[in-house]
């Protein structure tokens, strides 16, 4: 893996520059530009959430980051699943982003299609999470209107951190009761049967979950984008052409005016580009 953007300014020790002006000692720029496998800690530093007092967080109760993968021709999945577009480096970054998050927000259909399991605790992130006051593993927060969920899945029967289910106050009472009896926590983030995407960040922040990660699917990401709730997009561009009629990474109605995001960083490995954009 190597960093393509931004490259830090080369560091040239004063003494080395004096003794070997034509061959300065390699600095951080050379280390990050070199093609090598980054450690989990290096990736975690590269993808760190903005601090609570960072100006980019002004007026926001939490920070909602999306992690998605796309083929070169814009497909968000192949045969209904994103895994065929992934790779080793993409999965490492996937794990790091989960290792940094308080909660992973995902749509019910994606839970069904991708066979979601509970997030696991990883020893490599244990000290970092403990220092940040986080649980050993992020909670999975499922967005569902009708609560037609398979409550026998490990996501509900074996979570290390209790699974959360986000729904509206108009959700079927019997399903709300069933979800709670299965051990999940039901949170209301909408007045009707569905979830108001603009309320998700605040509702989860009330539970102490301010570092949020959404992994889709496209419909949910489109709702967050349309509501102005998306703060950051981590997009893996896979070196594949998929063709077909697969959905883009974000679906739903078009925004009245396309919203501009600013490029934060670009990493590359084995032809994959790992981009990170923030709301401008």
PDB file of N, CA, C and O in Angstrom, residues 61-62 102-103 139 161 164 201 204-212:
ATOM      1  N   UNK A  61     -23.624  16.529  16.351  1.00  0.00           N
ATOM      2  CA  UNK A  61     -23.602  15.708  17.567  1.00  0.00           C
ATOM      3  C   UNK A  61     -22.718  14.482  17.415  1.00  0.00           C
ATOM      4  O   UNK A  61     -22.278  13.899  18.405  1.00  0.00           O
ATOM      5  N   UNK A  62     -22.502  14.057  16.200  1.00  0.00           N
ATOM      6  CA  UNK A  62     -21.671  12.893  15.932  1.00  0.00           C
ATOM      7  C   UNK A  62     -21.085  13.011  14.540  1.00  0.00           C
ATOM      8  O   UNK A  62     -21.193  14.053  13.891  1.00  0.00           O
ATOM      9  N   UNK A 102     -17.986   3.431  16.947  1.00  0.00           N
ATOM     10  CA  UNK A 102     -18.841   3.077  18.089  1.00  0.00           C
ATOM     11  C   UNK A 102     -19.977   2.173  17.636  1.00  0.00           C
ATOM     12  O   UNK A 102     -20.387   1.260  18.359  1.00  0.00           O
ATOM     13  N   UNK A 103     -20.527   2.476  16.456  1.00  0.00           N
ATOM     14  CA  UNK A 103     -21.659   1.712  15.938  1.00  0.00           C
ATOM     15  C   UNK A 103     -21.585   1.673  14.420  1.00  0.00           C
ATOM     16  O   UNK A 103     -21.151   2.627  13.780  1.00  0.00           O
ATOM     17  N   UNK A 139     -21.296  -1.703  18.131  1.00  0.00           N
ATOM     18  CA  UNK A 139     -22.654  -2.227  18.011  1.00  0.00           C
ATOM     19  C   UNK A 139     -23.065  -2.194  16.546  1.00  0.00           C
ATOM     20  O   UNK A 139     -22.655  -1.302  15.792  1.00  0.00           O
ATOM     21  N   UNK A 161     -21.540  -6.884  21.629  1.00  0.00           N
ATOM     22  CA  UNK A 161     -22.178  -5.627  22.026  1.00  0.00           C
ATOM     23  C   UNK A 161     -23.621  -5.702  21.553  1.00  0.00           C
ATOM     24  O   UNK A 161     -23.860  -6.046  20.389  1.00  0.00           O
ATOM     25  N   UNK A 164     -28.504  -2.993  18.001  1.00  0.00           N
ATOM     26  CA  UNK A 164     -29.507  -1.933  18.059  1.00  0.00           C
ATOM     27  C   UNK A 164     -30.395  -2.025  16.824  1.00  0.00           C
ATOM     28  O   UNK A 164     -29.923  -2.387  15.740  1.00  0.00           O
ATOM     29  N   UNK A 201     -28.120  10.149  13.623  1.00  0.00           N
ATOM     30  CA  UNK A 201     -26.891  10.514  14.330  1.00  0.00           C
ATOM     31  C   UNK A 201     -27.191  10.975  15.748  1.00  0.00           C
ATOM     32  O   UNK A 201     -26.522  10.555  16.708  1.00  0.00           O
ATOM     33  N   UNK A 204     -28.374   8.032  18.078  1.00  0.00           N
ATOM     34  CA  UNK A 204     -27.261   7.177  18.491  1.00  0.00           C
ATOM     35  C   UNK A 204     -26.294   7.922  19.415  1.00  0.00           C
ATOM     36  O   UNK A 204     -25.721   7.320  20.330  1.00  0.00           O
ATOM     37  N   UNK A 205     -26.142   9.222  19.192  1.00  0.00           N
ATOM     38  CA  UNK A 205     -25.270  10.012  20.074  1.00  0.00           C
ATOM     39  C   UNK A 205     -25.807  10.023  21.498  1.00  0.00           C
ATOM     40  O   UNK A 205     -25.030  10.055  22.459  1.00  0.00           O
ATOM     41  N   UNK A 206     -27.139   9.990  21.651  1.00  0.00           N
ATOM     42  CA  UNK A 206     -27.740   9.936  22.990  1.00  0.00           C
ATOM     43  C   UNK A 206     -27.334   8.671  23.731  1.00  0.00           C
ATOM     44  O   UNK A 206     -27.338   8.644  24.967  1.00  0.00           O
ATOM     45  N   UNK A 207     -26.973   7.630  22.987  1.00  0.00           N
ATOM     46  CA  UNK A 207     -26.514   6.382  23.590  1.00  0.00           C
ATOM     47  C   UNK A 207     -24.990   6.341  23.721  1.00  0.00           C
ATOM     48  O   UNK A 207     -24.430   5.311  24.090  1.00  0.00           O
ATOM     49  N   UNK A 208     -24.332   7.463  23.395  1.00  0.00           N
ATOM     50  CA  UNK A 208     -22.876   7.520  23.487  1.00  0.00           C
ATOM     51  C   UNK A 208     -22.156   7.092  22.238  1.00  0.00           C
ATOM     52  O   UNK A 208     -20.921   7.014  22.213  1.00  0.00           O
ATOM     53  N   UNK A 209     -22.912   6.837  21.158  1.00  0.00           N
ATOM     54  CA  UNK A 209     -22.309   6.402  19.901  1.00  0.00           C
ATOM     55  C   UNK A 209     -22.167   7.621  18.979  1.00  0.00           C
ATOM     56  O   UNK A 209     -23.118   7.988  18.281  1.00  0.00           O
ATOM     57  N   UNK A 210     -21.002   8.229  18.981  1.00  0.00           N
ATOM     58  CA  UNK A 210     -20.792   9.428  18.158  1.00  0.00           C
ATOM     59  C   UNK A 210     -19.906   9.159  16.937  1.00  0.00           C
ATOM     60  O   UNK A 210     -19.929   9.925  15.984  1.00  0.00           O
ATOM     61  N   UNK A 211     -19.126   8.083  16.981  1.00  0.00           N
ATOM     62  CA  UNK A 211     -18.286   7.702  15.831  1.00  0.00           C
ATOM     63  C   UNK A 211     -19.070   6.642  15.060  1.00  0.00           C
ATOM     64  O   UNK A 211     -19.070   5.471  15.422  1.00  0.00           O
ATOM     65  N   UNK A 212     -19.739   7.067  14.009  1.00  0.00           N
ATOM     66  CA  UNK A 212     -20.658   6.179  13.303  1.00  0.00           C
ATOM     67  C   UNK A 212     -20.099   5.780  11.939  1.00  0.00           C
ATOM     68  O   UNK A 212     -19.465   6.586  11.257  1.00  0.00           O
TER      69      UNK A 212
END
